[in-house]
Short mmCIF file of C-alpha atoms in Angstrom, two decimals:
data_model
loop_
_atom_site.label_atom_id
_atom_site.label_comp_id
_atom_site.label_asym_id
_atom_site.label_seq_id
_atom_site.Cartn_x
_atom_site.Cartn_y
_atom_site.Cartn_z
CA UNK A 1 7.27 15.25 6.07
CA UNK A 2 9.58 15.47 8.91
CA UNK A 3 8.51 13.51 12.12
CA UNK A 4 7.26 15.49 14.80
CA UNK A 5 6.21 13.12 17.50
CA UNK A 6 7.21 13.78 21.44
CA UNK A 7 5.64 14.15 24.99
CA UNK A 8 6.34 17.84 26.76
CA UNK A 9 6.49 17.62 30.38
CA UNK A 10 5.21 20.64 32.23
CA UNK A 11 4.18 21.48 35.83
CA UNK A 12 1.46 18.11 36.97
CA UNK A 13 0.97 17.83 32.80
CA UNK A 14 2.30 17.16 29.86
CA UNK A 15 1.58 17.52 26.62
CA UNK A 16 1.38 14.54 23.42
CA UNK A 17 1.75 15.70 20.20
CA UNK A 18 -0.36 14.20 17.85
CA UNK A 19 0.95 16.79 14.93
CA UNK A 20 1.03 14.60 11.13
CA UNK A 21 -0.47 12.05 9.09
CA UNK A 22 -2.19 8.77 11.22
CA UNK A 23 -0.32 6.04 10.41
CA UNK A 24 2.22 7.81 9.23
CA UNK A 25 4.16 10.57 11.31
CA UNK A 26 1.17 9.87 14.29
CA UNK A 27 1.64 5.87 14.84
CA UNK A 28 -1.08 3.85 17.15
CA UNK A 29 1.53 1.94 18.76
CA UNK A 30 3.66 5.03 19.53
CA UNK A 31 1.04 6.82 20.74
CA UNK A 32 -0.13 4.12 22.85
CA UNK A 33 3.75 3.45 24.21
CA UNK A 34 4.37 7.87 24.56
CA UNK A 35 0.58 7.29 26.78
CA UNK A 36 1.26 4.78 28.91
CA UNK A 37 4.32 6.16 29.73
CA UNK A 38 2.34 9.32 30.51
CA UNK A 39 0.58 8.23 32.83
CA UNK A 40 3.11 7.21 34.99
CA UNK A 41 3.92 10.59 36.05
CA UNK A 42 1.12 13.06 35.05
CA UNK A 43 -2.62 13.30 36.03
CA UNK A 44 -3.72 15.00 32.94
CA UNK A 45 -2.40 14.99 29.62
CA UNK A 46 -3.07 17.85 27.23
CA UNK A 47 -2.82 16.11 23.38
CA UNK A 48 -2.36 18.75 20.80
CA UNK A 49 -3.54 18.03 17.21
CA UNK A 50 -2.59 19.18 14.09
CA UNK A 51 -3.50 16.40 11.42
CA UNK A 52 -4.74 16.06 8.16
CA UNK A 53 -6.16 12.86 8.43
CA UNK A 54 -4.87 9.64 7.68
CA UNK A 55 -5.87 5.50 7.99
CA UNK A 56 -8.86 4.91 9.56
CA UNK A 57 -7.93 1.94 11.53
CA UNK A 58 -5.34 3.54 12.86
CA UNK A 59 -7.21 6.04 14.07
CA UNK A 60 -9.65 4.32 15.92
CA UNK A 61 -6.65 2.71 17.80
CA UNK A 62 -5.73 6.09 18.97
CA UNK A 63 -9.17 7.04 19.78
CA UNK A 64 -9.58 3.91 21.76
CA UNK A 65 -6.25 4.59 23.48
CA UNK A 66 -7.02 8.14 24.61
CA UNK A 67 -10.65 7.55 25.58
CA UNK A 68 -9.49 4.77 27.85
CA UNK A 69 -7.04 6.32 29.60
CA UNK A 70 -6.44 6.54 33.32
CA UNK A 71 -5.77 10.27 32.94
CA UNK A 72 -7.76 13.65 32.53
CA UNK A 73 -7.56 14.08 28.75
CA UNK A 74 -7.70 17.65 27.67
CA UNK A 75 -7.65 17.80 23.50
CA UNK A 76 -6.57 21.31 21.79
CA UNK A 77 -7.15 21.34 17.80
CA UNK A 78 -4.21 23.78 17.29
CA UNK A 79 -4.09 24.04 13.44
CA UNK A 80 -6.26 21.29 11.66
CA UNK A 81 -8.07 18.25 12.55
CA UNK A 82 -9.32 16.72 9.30
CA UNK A 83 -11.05 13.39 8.43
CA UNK A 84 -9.93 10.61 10.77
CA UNK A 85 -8.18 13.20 13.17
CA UNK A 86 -11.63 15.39 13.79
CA UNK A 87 -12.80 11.92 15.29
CA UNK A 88 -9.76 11.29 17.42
CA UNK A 89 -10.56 14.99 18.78
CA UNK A 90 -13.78 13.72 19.85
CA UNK A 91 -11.72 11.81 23.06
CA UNK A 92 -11.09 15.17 24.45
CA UNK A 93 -12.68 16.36 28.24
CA UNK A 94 -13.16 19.64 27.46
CA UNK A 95 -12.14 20.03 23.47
CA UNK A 96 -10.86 23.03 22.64
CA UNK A 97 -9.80 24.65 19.40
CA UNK A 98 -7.81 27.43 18.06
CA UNK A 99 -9.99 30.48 16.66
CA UNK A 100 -7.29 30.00 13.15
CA UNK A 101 -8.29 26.36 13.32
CA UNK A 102 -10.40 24.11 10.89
CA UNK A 103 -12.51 21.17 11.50
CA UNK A 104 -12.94 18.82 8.49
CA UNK A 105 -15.33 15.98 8.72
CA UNK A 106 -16.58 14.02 5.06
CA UNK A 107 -17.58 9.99 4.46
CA UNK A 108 -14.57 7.48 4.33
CA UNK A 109 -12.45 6.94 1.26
CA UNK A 110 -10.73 4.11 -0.51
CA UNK A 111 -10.24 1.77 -2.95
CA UNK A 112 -9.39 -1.49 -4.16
CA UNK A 113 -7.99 -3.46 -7.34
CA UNK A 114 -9.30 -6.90 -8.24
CA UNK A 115 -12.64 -8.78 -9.49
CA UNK A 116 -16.17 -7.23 -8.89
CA UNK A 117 -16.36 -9.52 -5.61
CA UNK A 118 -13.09 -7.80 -4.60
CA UNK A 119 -15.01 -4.74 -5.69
CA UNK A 120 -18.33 -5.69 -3.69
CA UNK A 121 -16.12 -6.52 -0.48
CA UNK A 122 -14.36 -3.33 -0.36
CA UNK A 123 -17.55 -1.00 -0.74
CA UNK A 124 -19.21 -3.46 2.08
CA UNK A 125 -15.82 -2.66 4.53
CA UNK A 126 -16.34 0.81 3.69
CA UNK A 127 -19.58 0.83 4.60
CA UNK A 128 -19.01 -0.75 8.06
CA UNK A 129 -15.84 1.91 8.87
CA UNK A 130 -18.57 4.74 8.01
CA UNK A 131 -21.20 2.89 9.97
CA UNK A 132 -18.41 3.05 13.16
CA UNK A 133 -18.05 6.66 12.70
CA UNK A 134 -21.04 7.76 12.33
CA UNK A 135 -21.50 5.98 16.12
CA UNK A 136 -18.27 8.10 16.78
CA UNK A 137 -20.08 11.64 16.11
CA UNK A 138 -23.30 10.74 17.13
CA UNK A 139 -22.48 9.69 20.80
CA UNK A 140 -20.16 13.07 20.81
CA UNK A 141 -23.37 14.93 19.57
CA UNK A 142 -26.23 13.25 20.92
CA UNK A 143 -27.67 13.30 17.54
CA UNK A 144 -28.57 9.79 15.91
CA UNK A 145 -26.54 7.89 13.36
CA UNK A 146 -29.02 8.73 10.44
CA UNK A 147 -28.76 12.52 11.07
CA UNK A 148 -24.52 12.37 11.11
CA UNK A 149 -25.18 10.12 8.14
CA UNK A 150 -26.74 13.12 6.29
CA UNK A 151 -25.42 15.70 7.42
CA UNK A 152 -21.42 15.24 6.94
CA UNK A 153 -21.25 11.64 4.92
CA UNK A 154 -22.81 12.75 1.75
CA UNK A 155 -19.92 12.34 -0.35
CA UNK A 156 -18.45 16.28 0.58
CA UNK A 157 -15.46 17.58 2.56
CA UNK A 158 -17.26 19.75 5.45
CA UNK A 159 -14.71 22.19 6.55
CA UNK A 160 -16.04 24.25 9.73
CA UNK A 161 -14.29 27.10 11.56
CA UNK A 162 -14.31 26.99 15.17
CA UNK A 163 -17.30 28.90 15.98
CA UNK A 164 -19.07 26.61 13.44
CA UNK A 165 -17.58 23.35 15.63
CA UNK A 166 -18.59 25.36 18.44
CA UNK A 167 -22.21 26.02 17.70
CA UNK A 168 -22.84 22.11 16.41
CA UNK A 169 -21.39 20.76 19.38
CA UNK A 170 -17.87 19.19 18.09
CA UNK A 171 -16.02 21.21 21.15
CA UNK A 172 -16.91 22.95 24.20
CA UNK A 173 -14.67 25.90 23.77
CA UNK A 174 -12.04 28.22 21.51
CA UNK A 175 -8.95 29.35 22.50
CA UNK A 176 -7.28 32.50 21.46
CA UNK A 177 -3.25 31.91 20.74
CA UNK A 178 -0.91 35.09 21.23
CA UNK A 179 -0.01 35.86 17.12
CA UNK A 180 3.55 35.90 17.17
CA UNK A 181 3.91 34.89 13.37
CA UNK A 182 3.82 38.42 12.65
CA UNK A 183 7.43 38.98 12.38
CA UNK A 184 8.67 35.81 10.99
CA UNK A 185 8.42 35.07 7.49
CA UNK A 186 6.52 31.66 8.48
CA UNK A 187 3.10 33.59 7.29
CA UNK A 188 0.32 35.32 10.24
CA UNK A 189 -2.67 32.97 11.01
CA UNK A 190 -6.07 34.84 9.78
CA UNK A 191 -9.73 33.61 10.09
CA UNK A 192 -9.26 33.43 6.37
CA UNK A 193 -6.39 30.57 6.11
CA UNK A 194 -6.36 27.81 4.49
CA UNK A 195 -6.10 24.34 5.92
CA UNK A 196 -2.95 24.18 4.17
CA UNK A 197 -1.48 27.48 5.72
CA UNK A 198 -2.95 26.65 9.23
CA UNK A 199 -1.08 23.05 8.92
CA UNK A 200 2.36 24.58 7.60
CA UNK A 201 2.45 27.53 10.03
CA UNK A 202 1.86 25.34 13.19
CA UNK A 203 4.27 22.30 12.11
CA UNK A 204 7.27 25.26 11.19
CA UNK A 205 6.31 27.10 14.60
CA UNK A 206 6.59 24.15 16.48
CA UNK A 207 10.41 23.66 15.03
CA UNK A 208 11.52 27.18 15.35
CA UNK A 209 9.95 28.71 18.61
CA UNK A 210 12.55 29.30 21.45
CA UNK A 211 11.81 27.10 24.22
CA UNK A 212 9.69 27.67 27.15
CA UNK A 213 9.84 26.39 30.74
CA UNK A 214 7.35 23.85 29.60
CA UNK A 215 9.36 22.26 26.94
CA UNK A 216 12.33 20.38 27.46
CA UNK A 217 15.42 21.14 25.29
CA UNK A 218 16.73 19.32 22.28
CA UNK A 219 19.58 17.84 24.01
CA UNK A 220 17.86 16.82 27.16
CA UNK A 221 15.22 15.29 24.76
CA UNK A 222 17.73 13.28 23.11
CA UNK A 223 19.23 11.87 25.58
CA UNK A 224 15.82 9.66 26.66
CA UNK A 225 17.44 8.17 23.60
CA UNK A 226 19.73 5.29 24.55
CA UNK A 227 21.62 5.97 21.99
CA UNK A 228 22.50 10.01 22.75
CA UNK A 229 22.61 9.33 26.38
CA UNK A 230 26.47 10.12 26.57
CA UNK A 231 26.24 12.96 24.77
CA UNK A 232 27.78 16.36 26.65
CA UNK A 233 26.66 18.90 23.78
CA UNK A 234 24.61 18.84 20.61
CA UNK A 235 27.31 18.68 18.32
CA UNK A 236 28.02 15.37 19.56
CA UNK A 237 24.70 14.64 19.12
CA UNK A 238 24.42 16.21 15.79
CA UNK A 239 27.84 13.86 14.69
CA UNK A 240 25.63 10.60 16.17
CA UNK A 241 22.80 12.05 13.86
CA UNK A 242 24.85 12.00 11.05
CA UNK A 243 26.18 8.92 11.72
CA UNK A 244 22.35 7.42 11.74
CA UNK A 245 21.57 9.18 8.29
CA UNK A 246 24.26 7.63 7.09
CA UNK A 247 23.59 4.22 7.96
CA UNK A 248 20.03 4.82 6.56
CA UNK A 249 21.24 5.82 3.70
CA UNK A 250 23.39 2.52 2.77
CA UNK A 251 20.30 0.67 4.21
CA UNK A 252 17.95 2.58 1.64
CA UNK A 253 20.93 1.36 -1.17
CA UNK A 254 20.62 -2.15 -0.25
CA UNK A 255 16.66 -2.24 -0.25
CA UNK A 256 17.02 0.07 -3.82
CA UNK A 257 19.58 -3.03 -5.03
CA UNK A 258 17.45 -5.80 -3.52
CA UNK A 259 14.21 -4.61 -5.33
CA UNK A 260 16.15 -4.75 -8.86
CA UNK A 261 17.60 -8.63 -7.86
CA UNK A 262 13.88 -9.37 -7.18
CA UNK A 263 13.12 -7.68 -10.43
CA UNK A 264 15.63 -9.48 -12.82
CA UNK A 265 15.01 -12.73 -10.85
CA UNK A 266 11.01 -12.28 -11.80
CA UNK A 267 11.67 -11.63 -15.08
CA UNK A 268 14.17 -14.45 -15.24
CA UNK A 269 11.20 -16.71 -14.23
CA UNK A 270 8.94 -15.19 -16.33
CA UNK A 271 10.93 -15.89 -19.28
CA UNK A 272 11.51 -19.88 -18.58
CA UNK A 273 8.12 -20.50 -17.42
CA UNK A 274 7.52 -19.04 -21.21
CA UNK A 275 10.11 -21.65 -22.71
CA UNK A 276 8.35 -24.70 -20.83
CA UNK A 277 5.21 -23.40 -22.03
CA UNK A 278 6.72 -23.68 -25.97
CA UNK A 279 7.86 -27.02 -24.83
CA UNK A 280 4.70 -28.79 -23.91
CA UNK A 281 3.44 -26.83 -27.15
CA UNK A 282 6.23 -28.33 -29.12
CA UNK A 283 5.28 -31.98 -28.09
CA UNK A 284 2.02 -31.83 -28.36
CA UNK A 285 2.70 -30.70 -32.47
CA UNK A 286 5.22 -33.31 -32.80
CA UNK A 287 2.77 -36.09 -30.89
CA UNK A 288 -0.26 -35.06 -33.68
CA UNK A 289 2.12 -34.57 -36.78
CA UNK A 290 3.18 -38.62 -36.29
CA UNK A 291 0.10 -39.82 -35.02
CA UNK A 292 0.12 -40.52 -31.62
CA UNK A 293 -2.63 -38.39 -31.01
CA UNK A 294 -5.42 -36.32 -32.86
CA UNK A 295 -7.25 -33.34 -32.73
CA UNK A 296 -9.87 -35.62 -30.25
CA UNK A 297 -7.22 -36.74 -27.71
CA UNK A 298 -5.21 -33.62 -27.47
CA UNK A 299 -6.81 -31.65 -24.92
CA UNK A 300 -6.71 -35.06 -22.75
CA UNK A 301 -2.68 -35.22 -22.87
CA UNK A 302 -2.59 -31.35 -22.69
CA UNK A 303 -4.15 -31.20 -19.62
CA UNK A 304 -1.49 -34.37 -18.27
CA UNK A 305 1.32 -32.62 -19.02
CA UNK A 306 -0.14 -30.03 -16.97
CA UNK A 307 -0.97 -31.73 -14.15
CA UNK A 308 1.93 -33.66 -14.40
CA UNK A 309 4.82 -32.95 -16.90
CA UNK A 310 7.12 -36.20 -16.21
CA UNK A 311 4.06 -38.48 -16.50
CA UNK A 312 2.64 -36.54 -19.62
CA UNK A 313 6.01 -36.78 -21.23
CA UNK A 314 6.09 -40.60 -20.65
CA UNK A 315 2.93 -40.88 -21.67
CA UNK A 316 3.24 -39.46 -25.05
CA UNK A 317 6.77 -41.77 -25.74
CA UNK A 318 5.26 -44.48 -25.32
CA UNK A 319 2.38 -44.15 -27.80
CA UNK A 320 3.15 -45.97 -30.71
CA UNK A 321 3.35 -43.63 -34.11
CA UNK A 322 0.90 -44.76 -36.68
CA UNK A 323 1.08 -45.00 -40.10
CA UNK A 324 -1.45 -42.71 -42.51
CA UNK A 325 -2.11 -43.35 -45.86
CA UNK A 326 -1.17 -40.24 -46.90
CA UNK A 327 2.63 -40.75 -45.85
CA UNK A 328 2.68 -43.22 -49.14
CA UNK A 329 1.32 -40.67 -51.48
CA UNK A 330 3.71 -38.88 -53.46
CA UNK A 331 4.88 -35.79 -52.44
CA UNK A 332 4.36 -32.60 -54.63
CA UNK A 333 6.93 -32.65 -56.99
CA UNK A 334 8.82 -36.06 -56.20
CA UNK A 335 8.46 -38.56 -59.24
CA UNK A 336 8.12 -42.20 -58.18
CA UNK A 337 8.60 -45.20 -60.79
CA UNK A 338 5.24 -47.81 -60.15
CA UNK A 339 5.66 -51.73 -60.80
CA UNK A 340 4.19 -51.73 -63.80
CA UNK A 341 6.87 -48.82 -65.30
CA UNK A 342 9.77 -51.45 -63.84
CA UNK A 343 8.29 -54.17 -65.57
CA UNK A 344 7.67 -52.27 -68.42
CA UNK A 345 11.39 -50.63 -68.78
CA UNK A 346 12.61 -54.17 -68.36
CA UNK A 347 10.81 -55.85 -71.40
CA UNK A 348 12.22 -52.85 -73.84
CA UNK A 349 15.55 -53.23 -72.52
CA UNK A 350 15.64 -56.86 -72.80
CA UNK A 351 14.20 -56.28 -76.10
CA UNK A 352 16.68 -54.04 -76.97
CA UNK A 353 19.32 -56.36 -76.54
CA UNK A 354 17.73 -58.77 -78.72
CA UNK A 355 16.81 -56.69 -81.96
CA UNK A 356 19.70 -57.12 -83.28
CA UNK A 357 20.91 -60.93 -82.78
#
């Protein structure tokens, strides 16, 4: 989704777009930075939402940000304000919201990947975020935790329309925006919309819209950019833009060939610490087949060579091979001549040379 993050000066206010994903297009420390710059030169600040939602730690930054702000914080919900961005809303002195708009409020999701007490800890954390804002709606509702607790955190996505925000106390008023969708092919808002229209329509309208005496140009915009400060038209803007997308792009190829040098160097380990594991293997075998050790003392030099390969390995030459009865058995199928077959062979050749004197 392209970024669309900026501060619109206007006469005694501005305006702070909070318009994308929290933690994502809508960062805490932007907004914080875009806010505190705010303040410097405007009373009141009118933030402008249209979010589906996002992380909820983010979030709460943002909330925390806005509520304690030195200015008058007015808070229009101009397409969507879903999940973690319906409680951001909550900042707002008044809150208005558009009579297209939707409210979505529903219990906090996540997940996790490990052992059942990895398991256990992540349902306990998500308990605790839905414990903090449930104190969020509560305090804007005067209602207690328990009743926000059932009503909107049973485990299904509430959507309301603004009268429905209106009547249970989410905002103190709607706003009625002139339609001027009608004759662009970017779709007409309706009462009927879905969050998914409402979200595309105001994101496009805020790209294509001619500008206003309230909104600063694109130029004059980028030039609070260092880096387009020099810039005497928007082509040579557009040529510094191009520039930039171009860097990123050999920066994305180095991080694309850096994540397959990490892979073959992984697999590179992988694979020799699969040899020394066939090594220790190997002398172990070799240690029991000439009996330095046995099936009893094994697990005791296993467990060295573990701990300690050089010492293991020592360990194991300098035991002292013993020698089994079974090594001086005959082998199946090797023919051995006994004393008694010598001594016997002997006499009948000695006999043999003899017979005939």
């Amino acid at each position: 989704m392209k970024k669309i993050f900026n501060i619109i000066p206007g006469n005694g206010s501005c305006c702070l777009l909070l318009y994308g994903e929290i933690g994502g297009e809508v960062r805490s420390g932007d907004v914080m930075r875009e806010l505190l710059e705010a303040e410097r030169s405007y009373g009141r600040i009118d933030v402008r939402i249209n979010s589906n939602g996002g992380e909820v730690y983010a979030g709460i930054a943002i909330f925390n940000a806005l509520r304690q702000s030195k200015a008058d914080i007015h808070i229009f919900i101009d397409g969507i304000a879903a999940s973690m961005a319906s409680a951001i809303a909550l900042c707002g002195k008044p809150v208005e919201m558009s009579r297209y708009a939707r409210l979505m409020i529903h219990t906090v999701r996540g997940g996790c990947w490990g052992t059942k007490d990895d398991m256990a800890a992540c349902i306990k954390e998500l308990d605790v975020l839905e414990g903090v804002l449930c104190s969020m709606y509560a305090a804007r509702l005067g209602k207690s935790e328990s009743d926000i607790r059932g009503a909107y955190f049973d485990g299904k996505d509430h959507w309301l329309t603004a009268q429905e925000a209106l009547e249970q106390g989410f905002i103190d008023g709607i706003y009625d925006i002139e339609d001027t969708q009608a004759a662009k092919p970017l779709g007409t808002l309706t009462d009927k919309s879905t969050a998914e229209e409402i979200y595309a329509i105001f994101n496009n309208r805020l790209l294509l819209e001619p500008q206003t005496e309230n909104k600063m140009g694109l130029l004059d915009e980028l030039k609070k950019n260092p880096k387009f400060k020099d810039c005497a038209s928007e082509e040579a803007a557009l040529q510094i833009v191009a520039q930039l997308t171009q860097t990123a792009g050999a920066a994305e190829a180095v991080a694309a060939e850096n994540a397959t040098l990490k892979a073959e160097n992984q697999a590179f380990k992988d694979k020799e610490a699969q040899a020394f594991v066939a090594l220790k293997q190997k002398m172990l075998d070799d240690a029991e087949k000439c009996g330095k050790i046995n099936a009893v003392s094994r697990p005791a030099f296993a467990a060295l060579l573990e701990s300690d390969f050089e010492k293991g390995k020592k360990a194991l030459e300098e035991l002292v091979p013993t020698k089994r009865v079974v090594d001086e058995l005959e082998k199946p199928g090797e023919v051995k001549e006994s004393a008694w077959d010598k001594r016997k062979a002997a006499i009948q050749a000695r006999y043999e040379e003899h017979r005939y004197i």
